[in-house]
XYZ file of C-alpha atoms in Angstrom:
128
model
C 108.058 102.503 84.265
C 108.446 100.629 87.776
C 105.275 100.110 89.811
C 105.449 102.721 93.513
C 104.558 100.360 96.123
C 103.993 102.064 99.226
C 104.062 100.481 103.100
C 102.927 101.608 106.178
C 102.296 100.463 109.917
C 99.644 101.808 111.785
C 98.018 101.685 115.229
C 100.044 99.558 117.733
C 103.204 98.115 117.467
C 103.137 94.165 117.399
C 105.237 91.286 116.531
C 105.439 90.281 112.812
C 105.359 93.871 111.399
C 108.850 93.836 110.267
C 108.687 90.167 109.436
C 105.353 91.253 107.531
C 107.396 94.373 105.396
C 110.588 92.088 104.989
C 108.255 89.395 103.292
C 106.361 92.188 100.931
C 109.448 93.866 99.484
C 111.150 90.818 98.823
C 108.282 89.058 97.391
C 108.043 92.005 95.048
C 111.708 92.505 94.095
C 111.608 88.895 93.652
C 108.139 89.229 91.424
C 109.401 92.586 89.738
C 113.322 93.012 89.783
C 113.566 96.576 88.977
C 110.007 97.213 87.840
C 109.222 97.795 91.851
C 109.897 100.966 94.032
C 108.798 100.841 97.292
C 107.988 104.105 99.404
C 108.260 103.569 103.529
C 105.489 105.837 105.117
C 106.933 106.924 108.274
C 105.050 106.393 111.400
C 101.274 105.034 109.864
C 98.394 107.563 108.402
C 100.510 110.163 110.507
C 102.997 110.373 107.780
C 100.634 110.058 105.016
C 99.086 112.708 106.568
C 101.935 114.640 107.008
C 104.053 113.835 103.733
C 106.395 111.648 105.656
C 107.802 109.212 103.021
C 110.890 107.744 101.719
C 111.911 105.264 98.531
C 113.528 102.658 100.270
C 116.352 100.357 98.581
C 116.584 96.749 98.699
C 119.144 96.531 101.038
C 117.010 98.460 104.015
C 115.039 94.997 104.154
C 117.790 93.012 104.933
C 118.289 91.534 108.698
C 115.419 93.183 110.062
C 113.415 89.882 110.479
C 114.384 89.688 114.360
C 114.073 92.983 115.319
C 111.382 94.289 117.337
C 108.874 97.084 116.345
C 108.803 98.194 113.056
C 111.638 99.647 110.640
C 108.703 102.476 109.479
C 107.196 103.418 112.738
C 103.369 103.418 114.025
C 101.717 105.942 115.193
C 98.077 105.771 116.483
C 95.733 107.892 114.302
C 92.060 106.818 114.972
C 89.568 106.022 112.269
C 87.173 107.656 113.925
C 89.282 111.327 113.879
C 89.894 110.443 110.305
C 86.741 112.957 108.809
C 87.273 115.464 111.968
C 89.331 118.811 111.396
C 90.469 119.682 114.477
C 93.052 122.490 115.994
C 95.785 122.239 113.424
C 92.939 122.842 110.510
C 94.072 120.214 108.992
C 91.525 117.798 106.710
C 93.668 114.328 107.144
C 91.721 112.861 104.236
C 92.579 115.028 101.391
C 95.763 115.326 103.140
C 96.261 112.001 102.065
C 95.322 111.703 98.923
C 96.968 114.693 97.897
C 100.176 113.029 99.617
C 99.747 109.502 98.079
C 99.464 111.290 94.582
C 102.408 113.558 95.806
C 104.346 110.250 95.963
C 103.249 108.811 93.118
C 101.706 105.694 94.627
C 100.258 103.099 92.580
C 99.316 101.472 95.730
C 99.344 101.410 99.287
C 99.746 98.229 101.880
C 98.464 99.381 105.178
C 99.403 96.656 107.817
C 97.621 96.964 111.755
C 94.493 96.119 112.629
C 91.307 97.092 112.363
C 91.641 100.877 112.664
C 94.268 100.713 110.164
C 91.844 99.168 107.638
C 88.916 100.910 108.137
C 91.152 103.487 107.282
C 91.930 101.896 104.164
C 88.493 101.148 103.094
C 88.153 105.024 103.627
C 91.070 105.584 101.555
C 89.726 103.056 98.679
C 86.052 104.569 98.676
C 87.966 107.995 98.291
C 89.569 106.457 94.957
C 93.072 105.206 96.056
């Protein structure tokens, strides 16, 4: 049974993020061969949120060292909104976790700064 790995890029865009996801998934496939799958969260907590995911092949990490922005997206979603419902009804924390188990997620890597990880403190006090 392969270990789901899942990525995602929140807050700003920045240099390195692709450099950053390039250097995870083939540190892994190197680490794990075929006992890795990796799910792409599109566009940050947004498409955790949201359901927004994809398995992602080996090949999708290829040549993407140079380019700009990030292959997943980013999408700000502030911490601080995190625990608010607000028009669409919507509780963004249990969306989440019912998403990440959804996916089947053993883990997530959350790469941004430091919205993104007080979001995933939140996420690891809720028991992901």
């Amino acid at each position: 049974m392969a270990i789901r790995v899942g990525i995602l890029t929140s807050g700003g865009d920045c240099p390195g993020l692709n450099a950053t996801i390039r250097g995870v998934a083939k540190a892994l496939y190197h680490r794990m061969g075929s006992k890795v799958e990796i799910v792409g969260i599109m566009n940050g907590y947004d498409g955790l949120i949201n359901g927004n995911y994809r398995e992602m092949s080996p090949d999708e990490f290829s040549g993407i060292l140079t380019v700009g922005g990030t292959i997943l997206g980013t999408k700000r979603t502030p911490f601080k909104k995190m625990r608010v419902v607000e028009e669409d009804k919507v509780d963004k924390v249990a969306a989440m976790k019912k998403n990440y188990r959804a996916a089947k997620l053993d883990c997530l890597l959350c790469l941004g700064g430091n919205g993104t990880h007080k979001t995933a403190n939140l996420l690891s006090q809720e028991g992901l």
